[in-house]
Tab-separated table of C-alpha atoms and ligand atoms in Angstrom:
chain	number	residue	atom	x	y	z
A	1032	MET	CA	-21.023	7.452	-12.053
A	1033	ALA	CA	-19.475	5.434	-9.652
A	1034	LYS	CA	-16.633	6.655	-8.325
A	1035	ARG	CA	-13.163	5.204	-9.438
A	1036	VAL	CA	-10.804	3.989	-6.706
A	1037	PHE	CA	-6.866	3.255	-7.694
A	1038	SER	CA	-4.145	1.921	-5.608
A	1039	GLY	CA	-0.926	0.106	-5.702
A	1040	VAL	CA	1.249	-1.959	-3.885
A	1041	GLN	CA	5.146	-2.905	-4.258
A	1042	PRO	CA	6.213	-6.512	-4.899
A	1043	SER	CA	9.236	-5.741	-2.742
A	1044	GLY	CA	9.215	-8.811	-0.431
A	1045	VAL	CA	6.491	-9.927	1.841
A	1046	ILE	CA	3.201	-8.170	2.446
A	1047	THR	CA	3.029	-7.134	6.315
A	1048	ILE	CA	-0.076	-6.865	8.275
A	1049	GLY	CA	0.750	-2.833	8.072
A	1050	ASN	CA	0.137	-2.971	4.339
A	1051	TYR	CA	-3.177	-4.848	5.008
A	1052	LEU	CA	-4.521	-2.896	7.666
A	1053	GLY	CA	-3.608	0.618	6.395
A	1054	ALA	CA	-4.578	-0.115	2.643
A	1055	ILE	CA	-5.826	-3.498	1.556
A	1056	LYS	CA	-8.304	-3.996	4.218
A	1057	ASN	CA	-9.838	-0.511	2.509
A	1058	PHE	CA	-9.376	-1.923	-0.805
A	1059	VAL	CA	-11.634	-4.783	-0.127
A	1060	LYS	CA	-14.188	-2.528	1.440
A	1061	LEU	CA	-14.189	-0.132	-1.323
A	1062	GLN	CA	-14.717	-2.720	-4.076
A	1063	HIS	CA	-18.471	-2.872	-2.761
A	1064	GLU	CA	-18.868	0.833	-3.297
A	1065	ALA	CA	-16.679	1.887	-6.471
A	1066	GLU	CA	-15.027	0.804	-9.471
A	1067	CYS	CA	-11.892	-0.308	-8.360
A	1068	ILE	CA	-8.525	-0.721	-9.750
A	1069	PHE	CA	-5.428	-2.397	-7.862
A	1070	CYS	CA	-2.139	-2.564	-9.457
A	1071	VAL	CA	1.000	-4.750	-8.367
A	1072	VAL	CA	3.612	-1.696	-9.049
A	1073	ASP	CA	6.646	-3.900	-10.168
A	1074	LEU	CA	8.316	-0.826	-11.756
A	1075	HIS	CA	8.389	1.000	-8.455
A	1076	ALA	CA	10.036	-2.197	-6.805
A	1077	LEU	CA	12.996	-1.733	-9.209
A	1078	THR	CA	13.831	1.584	-7.438
A	1079	VAL	CA	16.173	-0.184	-5.336
A	1080	PRO	CA	18.089	-3.390	-6.041
A	1081	GLN	CA	15.746	-6.466	-6.474
A	1082	ASP	CA	16.846	-10.260	-6.793
A	1083	PRO	CA	15.218	-10.917	-10.008
A	1084	LYS	CA	13.696	-14.481	-9.149
A	1085	GLU	CA	12.379	-12.820	-5.981
A	1086	LEU	CA	11.015	-10.115	-7.739
A	1087	TYR	CA	9.111	-12.540	-9.854
A	1088	GLU	CA	7.836	-14.303	-7.201
A	1089	ALA	CA	6.829	-11.450	-5.120
A	1090	THR	CA	4.852	-10.023	-8.069
A	1091	LEU	CA	2.722	-12.949	-8.359
A	1092	ASN	CA	2.372	-13.325	-4.738
A	1093	THR	CA	1.318	-9.742	-4.258
A	1094	ALA	CA	-1.380	-10.319	-6.554
A	1095	ARG	CA	-2.475	-13.618	-4.981
A	1096	LEU	CA	-2.759	-11.960	-1.771
A	1097	PHE	CA	-4.871	-9.119	-2.939
A	1098	VAL	CA	-7.435	-11.996	-3.799
A	1099	ALA	CA	-6.746	-14.115	-0.843
A	1100	CYS	CA	-7.334	-10.931	1.530
A	1101	GLY	CA	-10.827	-10.536	-0.263
A	1102	ILE	CA	-10.180	-8.671	-3.442
A	1103	ASP	CA	-13.056	-10.293	-5.989
A	1104	PRO	CA	-11.407	-10.280	-9.702
A	1105	GLN	CA	-15.029	-9.951	-10.821
A	1106	LYS	CA	-15.813	-6.732	-8.934
A	1107	ALA	CA	-12.439	-5.055	-8.937
A	1108	THR	CA	-9.430	-4.956	-11.443
A	1109	ILE	CA	-6.137	-6.422	-10.433
A	1110	PHE	CA	-2.973	-5.753	-13.083
A	1111	VAL	CA	0.606	-5.557	-13.042
A	1112	GLN	CA	2.030	-2.290	-13.635
A	1113	SER	CA	4.638	-3.221	-16.104
A	1114	HIS	CA	1.971	-4.697	-18.325
A	1115	VAL	CA	0.604	-1.602	-19.471
A	1116	PRO	CA	3.456	0.609	-20.696
A	1117	ALA	CA	1.110	3.385	-20.611
A	1118	HIS	CA	2.483	4.122	-17.178
A	1119	ALA	CA	5.883	4.153	-18.059
A	1120	GLU	CA	5.284	6.528	-21.045
A	1121	LEU	CA	2.913	8.791	-19.015
A	1122	SER	CA	5.413	9.177	-16.260
A	1123	TRP	CA	8.267	10.477	-18.647
A	1124	LEU	CA	5.413	13.284	-19.836
A	1125	LEU	CA	4.713	13.966	-16.680
A	1126	GLU	CA	8.407	14.384	-15.247
A	1127	CYS	CA	8.826	16.688	-17.766
A	1128	ASN	CA	6.223	18.792	-16.101
A	1129	SER	CA	7.555	18.125	-12.760
A	1130	TYR	CA	10.360	20.141	-10.853
A	1131	PHE	CA	13.584	18.721	-9.354
A	1132	GLY	CA	12.802	21.412	-6.241
A	1133	GLU	CA	9.788	19.648	-5.440
A	1134	LEU	CA	10.743	16.184	-5.908
A	1135	ARG	CA	13.854	17.132	-3.661
A	1136	ARG	CA	11.458	17.877	-0.560
A	1137	MET	CA	9.762	14.313	-0.680
A	1138	THR	CA	10.435	12.661	2.802
A	1139	GLN	CA	10.345	9.245	1.509
A	1140	PHE	CA	13.166	9.947	-0.937
A	1141	LYS	CA	15.079	11.784	1.854
A	1142	ASP	CA	14.874	8.609	3.970
A	1143	LYS	CA	15.294	6.052	1.558
A	1144	SER	CA	18.354	7.695	-0.030
A	1145	ALA	CA	20.018	8.134	3.404
A	1146	LYS	CA	19.293	4.340	4.239
A	1147	ASN	CA	20.471	2.885	0.703
A	1148	GLU	CA	23.809	2.520	-0.635
A	1149	VAL	CA	22.430	2.628	-4.035
A	1150	VAL	CA	20.534	5.796	-4.867
A	1151	THR	CA	18.797	5.300	-8.572
A	1152	ALA	CA	17.591	8.354	-10.513
A	1153	GLY	CA	14.397	5.919	-10.343
A	1154	LEU	CA	14.095	6.145	-6.593
A	1155	PHE	CA	14.032	9.988	-7.035
A	1156	THR	CA	11.511	10.176	-9.516
A	1157	TYR	CA	9.308	7.309	-8.010
A	1158	PRO	CA	6.601	9.409	-6.976
A	1159	VAL	CA	6.101	10.895	-10.619
A	1160	LEU	CA	5.543	7.117	-11.741
A	1161	MET	CA	3.044	7.111	-9.048
A	1162	ALA	CA	1.259	10.119	-10.024
A	1163	ALA	CA	1.114	8.471	-13.591
A	1164	ASP	CA	-0.661	5.449	-12.127
A	1165	ILE	CA	-3.354	7.441	-10.495
A	1166	LEU	CA	-3.622	10.125	-13.167
A	1167	LEU	CA	-3.671	7.398	-16.179
A	1168	TYR	CA	-7.384	6.438	-14.821
A	1169	GLN	CA	-8.810	9.345	-13.654
A	1170	ALA	CA	-9.098	8.217	-10.282
A	1171	ASP	CA	-11.210	9.835	-7.956
A	1172	LEU	CA	-10.179	8.320	-4.805
A	1173	VAL	CA	-6.609	6.718	-3.586
A	1174	PRO	CA	-6.758	4.236	-0.417
A	1175	VAL	CA	-3.253	4.437	1.150
A	1176	GLY	CA	-1.332	4.389	4.247
A	1177	ASP	CA	-0.453	7.743	5.914
A	1178	ASP	CA	3.166	7.209	4.315
A	1179	GLN	CA	1.839	8.215	1.209
A	1180	LYS	CA	0.133	11.330	1.699
A	1181	GLN	CA	2.828	13.815	0.437
A	1182	HIS	CA	2.941	11.825	-2.640
A	1183	LEU	CA	-0.603	12.319	-3.380
A	1184	GLU	CA	-0.339	16.034	-2.589
A	1185	LEU	CA	2.165	15.791	-5.442
A	1186	THR	CA	0.175	13.831	-7.687
A	1187	ARG	CA	-2.836	16.598	-7.029
A	1188	ASN	CA	-0.145	19.546	-7.469
A	1189	ILE	CA	1.020	17.988	-10.964
A	1190	ALA	CA	-2.513	17.451	-12.269
A	1191	GLU	CA	-3.638	20.806	-11.270
A	1192	ARG	CA	-0.514	22.448	-13.036
A	1193	ILE	CA	-1.122	20.243	-16.160
A	1194	ASN	CA	-5.082	21.358	-16.101
A	1195	ASN	CA	-4.088	24.767	-15.771
A	1196	ARG	CA	-1.884	24.777	-18.567
A	1197	PHE	CA	-3.370	22.675	-21.045
A	1198	GLY	CA	-6.883	22.773	-20.002
A	1199	GLN	CA	-8.711	19.695	-18.154
A	1200	THR	CA	-6.605	16.747	-18.523
A	1201	PHE	CA	-6.450	15.120	-15.410
A	1202	LYS	CA	-9.022	14.263	-12.592
A	1203	VAL	CA	-7.459	15.516	-9.147
A	1204	PRO	CA	-7.643	12.649	-7.064
A	1205	GLU	CA	-8.807	12.700	-2.995
A	1206	PRO	CA	-6.620	10.645	-0.787
A	1207	TYR	CA	-8.419	7.854	1.364
A	1208	ILE	CA	-6.158	7.680	4.816
A	1209	PRO	CA	-7.301	6.203	7.815
A	1210	GLU	CA	-6.522	7.891	11.263
A	1211	ARG	CA	-3.661	6.439	12.878
A	1212	SER	CA	-6.125	4.833	15.473
A	1213	ALA	CA	-7.701	3.218	12.501
A	1214	GLY	CA	-4.696	1.575	10.895
A	1215	GLY	CA	-3.139	4.597	9.090
A	1216	ARG	CA	0.255	4.186	10.291
A	1217	ILE	CA	0.836	0.499	11.706
A	1218	MET	CA	4.050	0.860	13.608
A	1219	SER	CA	7.145	-1.593	14.119
A	1220	LEU	CA	6.811	-4.208	16.855
A	1221	THR	CA	10.599	-3.720	17.820
A	1222	ASN	CA	10.418	0.206	17.356
A	1223	PRO	CA	7.055	1.921	18.167
A	1224	ASP	CA	8.765	5.318	16.349
A	1225	GLU	CA	8.971	3.903	13.259
A	1226	LYS	CA	6.402	2.554	10.663
A	1227	MET	CA	6.137	-1.257	10.137
A	1228	SER	CA	8.116	-1.654	7.007
A	1229	LYS	CA	8.361	-4.547	4.940
A	1230	SER	CA	11.953	-3.624	3.488
A	1231	SER	CA	13.374	-3.865	7.541
A	1232	ASP	CA	16.276	-5.910	8.160
A	1233	ASP	CA	14.608	-7.116	11.172
A	1234	PRO	CA	11.848	-9.887	10.471
A	1235	LYS	CA	10.817	-9.407	14.288
A	1236	SER	CA	9.779	-5.941	13.652
A	1237	TYR	CA	6.774	-6.807	11.357
A	1238	ILE	CA	4.140	-9.463	10.687
A	1239	SER	CA	3.863	-10.715	7.147
A	1240	LEU	CA	0.644	-11.933	6.187
A	1241	LEU	CA	2.364	-15.291	5.499
A	1242	ASP	CA	3.789	-15.846	8.593
A	1243	PRO	CA	2.976	-19.268	10.283
A	1244	PRO	CA	1.109	-19.334	13.378
A	1245	ASP	CA	4.032	-20.004	15.669
A	1246	LEU	CA	6.170	-17.451	14.202
A	1247	ILE	CA	3.373	-14.696	14.751
A	1248	ARG	CA	3.059	-15.795	18.658
A	1249	LYS	CA	6.764	-15.536	18.837
A	1250	LYS	CA	6.717	-11.934	17.559
A	1251	ILE	CA	4.178	-10.597	19.468
A	1252	ARG	CA	5.271	-12.328	22.628
A	1253	SER	CA	8.675	-10.328	21.885
A	1254	ALA	CA	7.147	-7.054	20.883
A	1255	VAL	CA	8.246	-4.155	22.671
A	1256	THR	CA	5.876	-2.301	25.400
A	1257	ASP	CA	5.917	0.600	27.512
A	1258	SER	CA	6.519	1.464	30.856
A	1259	GLY	CA	3.612	0.691	33.038
A	1260	ARG	CA	1.251	-2.056	33.067
A	1261	GLU	CA	-2.029	-0.734	31.904
A	1262	ILE	CA	-3.554	-1.391	28.491
A	1263	ARG	CA	-4.224	2.093	27.571
A	1264	TYR	CA	-4.446	3.838	24.201
A	1265	ASP	CA	-2.273	6.681	24.790
A	1266	GLU	CA	-0.034	7.532	21.374
A	1267	GLU	CA	2.386	9.873	23.078
A	1268	GLU	CA	2.999	7.894	26.610
A	1269	LYS	CA	2.378	4.462	25.469
A	1270	PRO	CA	3.148	4.303	21.515
A	1271	ALA	CA	3.992	0.384	21.773
A	1272	VAL	CA	0.800	-0.664	23.432
A	1273	SER	CA	-1.181	1.860	21.481
A	1274	ASN	CA	0.100	0.483	18.036
A	1275	LEU	CA	-0.658	-3.625	19.322
A	1276	MET	CA	-4.241	-1.948	20.391
A	1277	VAL	CA	-4.640	-0.729	16.969
A	1278	ILE	CA	-3.907	-4.129	15.551
A	1279	TYR	CA	-6.289	-6.041	18.282
A	1280	SER	CA	-9.135	-3.319	17.292
A	1281	LEU	CA	-8.917	-3.888	13.465
A	1282	CYS	CA	-8.347	-7.445	13.655
A	1283	SER	CA	-11.189	-8.470	16.136
A	1284	GLY	CA	-13.857	-5.452	15.707
A	1285	LEU	CA	-13.655	-4.456	19.231
A	1286	SER	CA	-13.197	-0.797	19.702
A	1287	LEU	CA	-10.177	0.681	21.453
A	1288	GLU	CA	-12.333	1.712	24.942
A	1289	GLU	CA	-13.932	-1.920	24.868
A	1290	ILE	CA	-10.134	-3.259	24.732
A	1291	GLU	CA	-9.342	-0.996	27.399
A	1292	ASP	CA	-12.280	-2.059	29.359
A	1293	LYS	CA	-11.569	-5.913	28.695
A	1294	TYR	CA	-8.068	-5.505	29.934
A	1295	LYS	CA	-8.661	-3.427	33.227
A	1296	ASP	CA	-7.592	-6.052	35.357
A	1297	SER	CA	-4.704	-7.811	33.276
A	1298	GLY	CA	-1.485	-6.960	32.403
A	1299	TYR	CA	0.694	-7.190	28.852
A	1300	GLY	CA	0.849	-10.874	29.018
A	1301	GLN	CA	-2.621	-11.603	28.828
A	1302	PHE	CA	-3.379	-9.114	26.301
A	1303	LYS	CA	-0.561	-10.177	24.107
A	1304	LYS	CA	-1.462	-13.852	24.223
A	1305	ASP	CA	-4.933	-12.833	23.052
A	1306	LEU	CA	-3.763	-10.568	20.475
A	1307	ALA	CA	-1.681	-13.473	18.924
A	1308	GLU	CA	-4.585	-15.704	18.712
A	1309	ILE	CA	-6.825	-12.917	16.966
A	1310	VAL	CA	-3.949	-12.192	14.512
A	1311	VAL	CA	-3.473	-15.994	13.784
A	1312	GLU	CA	-7.479	-16.437	13.446
A	1313	THR	CA	-7.340	-13.211	11.282
A	1314	LEU	CA	-4.534	-14.449	8.739
A	1315	GLU	CA	-5.584	-18.232	8.725
A	1316	PRO	CA	-8.009	-17.994	6.039
A	1317	ILE	CA	-6.177	-15.384	3.949
A	1318	GLN	CA	-3.079	-18.139	4.076
A	1319	SER	CA	-5.384	-20.763	3.189
A	1320	ARG	CA	-7.029	-19.058	0.089
A	1321	PHE	CA	-2.991	-17.829	-0.866
A	1322	ASN	CA	-2.226	-21.510	-1.304
A	1323	GLU	CA	-5.158	-22.371	-3.541
A	1324	LEU	CA	-4.194	-19.622	-5.499
A	1325	CYS	CA	-0.557	-20.944	-5.893
A	1326	GLU	CA	-2.148	-23.461	-8.380
A	1327	PRO	CA	-0.280	-22.936	-11.753
A	1328	GLY	CA	-1.931	-20.436	-14.317
A	1329	LYS	CA	-4.768	-19.028	-11.731
A	1330	ILE	CA	-3.260	-15.724	-10.881
A	1331	GLU	CA	-1.810	-15.469	-14.282
A	1332	LYS	CA	-5.248	-15.589	-15.714
A	1333	ILE	CA	-6.773	-12.876	-13.375
A	1334	LEU	CA	-3.634	-10.845	-14.253
A	1335	ARG	CA	-4.366	-11.069	-17.941
A	1336	GLU	CA	-7.740	-10.265	-17.720
A	1337	GLY	CA	-6.790	-7.181	-15.629
A	1338	LYS	CA	-4.528	-5.933	-17.976
A	1339	GLU	CA	-6.801	-6.197	-20.809
A	1340	ARG	CA	-9.480	-4.069	-19.165
A	1341	VAL	CA	-7.316	-1.334	-17.856
A	1342	GLU	CA	-5.480	-0.857	-21.192
A	1343	LYS	CA	-8.856	0.137	-22.653
A	1344	ILE	CA	-9.224	2.857	-19.804
A	1345	ALA	CA	-5.834	4.344	-20.077
A	1346	ALA	CA	-5.702	4.671	-23.643
A	1347	PRO	CA	-7.740	7.777	-24.344
A	1348	THR	CA	-6.260	9.741	-21.251
A	1349	LEU	CA	-2.719	8.818	-22.872
A	1350	ASP	CA	-3.690	10.070	-26.184
A	1351	ASP	CA	-5.556	13.185	-25.037
A	1352	PHE	CA	-2.220	14.250	-22.966
A	1353	ARG	CA	0.157	13.157	-26.080
A	1354	ASN	CA	-2.028	15.622	-28.494
A	1355	LYS	CA	-2.349	18.243	-26.021
A	1356	LEU	CA	1.620	18.117	-25.758
A	1357	GLY	CA	1.936	18.600	-29.574
A	1358	LEU	CA	3.263	14.716	-30.088
A	1359	VAL	CA	2.420	13.495	-33.521
A	1360	GLU	CA	-0.621	10.683	-33.512
A	1361	ARG	CA	0.702	7.164	-33.895
B	92	ATP	P1	8.262	-0.098	2.823
B	92	ATP	O1	7.663	-0.593	3.920
B	92	ATP	O2	9.415	-0.924	2.107
B	92	ATP	O3	8.698	1.333	2.867
B	92	ATP	P2	5.750	-0.026	1.648
B	92	ATP	O4	5.255	-1.216	2.452
B	92	ATP	O5	5.708	1.253	2.414
B	92	ATP	O6	7.410	-0.205	1.588
B	92	ATP	P3	3.959	-0.504	-0.455
B	92	ATP	O7	4.042	-2.134	-0.545
B	92	ATP	O8	3.832	0.012	-1.620
B	92	ATP	O9	5.200	0.130	0.280
B	92	ATP	O10	2.620	0.008	0.534
B	92	ATP	C1	1.592	-0.652	0.252
B	92	ATP	C2	0.445	-0.090	0.906
B	92	ATP	O11	0.733	0.083	2.414
B	92	ATP	C3	0.670	1.721	1.036
B	92	ATP	O12	-0.794	2.312	0.745
B	92	ATP	C4	1.277	2.239	2.037
B	92	ATP	O13	0.818	3.523	2.595
B	92	ATP	C5	0.664	1.258	2.938
B	92	ATP	N1	1.560	0.919	4.392
B	92	ATP	C6	2.729	0.622	4.092
B	92	ATP	N2	3.231	0.346	5.537
B	92	ATP	C7	2.338	0.716	6.184
B	92	ATP	C8	2.113	0.639	7.891
B	92	ATP	N3	3.212	0.600	8.462
B	92	ATP	N4	0.941	1.117	8.103
B	92	ATP	C9	-0.213	1.470	7.480
B	92	ATP	N5	-0.040	1.370	6.134
B	92	ATP	C10	1.090	1.157	5.634
B	93	LTN	N1	4.185	4.472	-3.717
B	93	LTN	C1	3.166	3.558	-3.046
B	93	LTN	C2	2.785	2.447	-4.115
B	93	LTN	C3	2.084	2.854	-4.954
B	93	LTN	C4	0.898	3.554	-5.179
B	93	LTN	C5	0.448	4.029	-6.493
B	93	LTN	C6	-0.103	3.742	-4.215
B	93	LTN	C7	2.701	3.231	-6.340
B	93	LTN	N2	1.805	3.691	-7.201
B	93	LTN	C8	-0.720	4.559	-6.978
B	93	LTN	C9	-1.328	4.104	-4.454
B	93	LTN	C10	-1.577	4.632	-5.981
B	93	LTN	C11	4.095	2.921	-1.730
B	93	LTN	O1	5.071	2.969	-1.435
B	93	LTN	N3	3.187	2.457	-0.773
């Protein structure tokens, strides 16, 4: 049987080139090899305060970007998390099989709760909802960026615990995380010690998939570099240039060695200028497909069909777990 792949992206603000290179690009690749389900996780976005109008638009735009990036809705299934109530229901059942102590150790919770003024209970239980997303579909493989490693480990622990206690209930999923040199962790353009983040206050730190060409050029021109002038991949000594090289490599198809060789006689200026054009060229077709998908009703139809398909996959798993817990059938 074909492997099943599941992943989710939050509709919280823009989608960055970090989301694309770390995750969405692999979604596109995997759809040819496996049965793929991709979800716009709107309930996860609610863990921090959202403007309702912006959340509404961002949910539709994230789904449009999935398709614009190359996910074929005939091959893969795209849907919105809140359209399938089984996610929230399973999340509660899993929460009652998860421990305060293990959730308290999640580094993303520690980071986000330190940064945000409002720390909701949802932000704390967020990783359990993510576990529910994955386990509901008996997914084999979960393509994500490096920052989700710990959440996937938790998902595996919860699944194993429940399987031990109640008998085989959930498939224990495998992570699919690219190496850092292959896009698993794209760093901020203004601070190479931090990951590129869509929720950053400084738009110069990220490239949005929908940034116009001149803005992309400007952001890359002002991206920080390291001391020295040579273009060399060295995460320790040259974190900023190494990050730009990874973006270059993934957008152009050239290896990191080929890039080093190509720029052995030039400085940062030429390298950045070429990088900007390569990123513009990569995003241009995505942006024009995105614009076509803004036609009213188009994405809504894809999402409706997606919801119908996944509901059928989710129901037996949820019912089985409800029975095992002793909940009376409905
Ligand atoms: P925030 O930046 O606000 O923390 P996020 O972008 O990490 O949000 P999601 O939208 O859910 O949150 O992420 C979608 C996917 O993109 C996830 O698989 C995540 O691991 C991946 N991802 C996010 N940022 C990066 C990055 N800088 N480099 C590589 N992958 C990333
Ligand atoms: N927590 C993830 C988004 C996410 C997800 C998922 C990823 C929610 N549910 C299920 C993979 C599978 C994030 O913040 N990047």
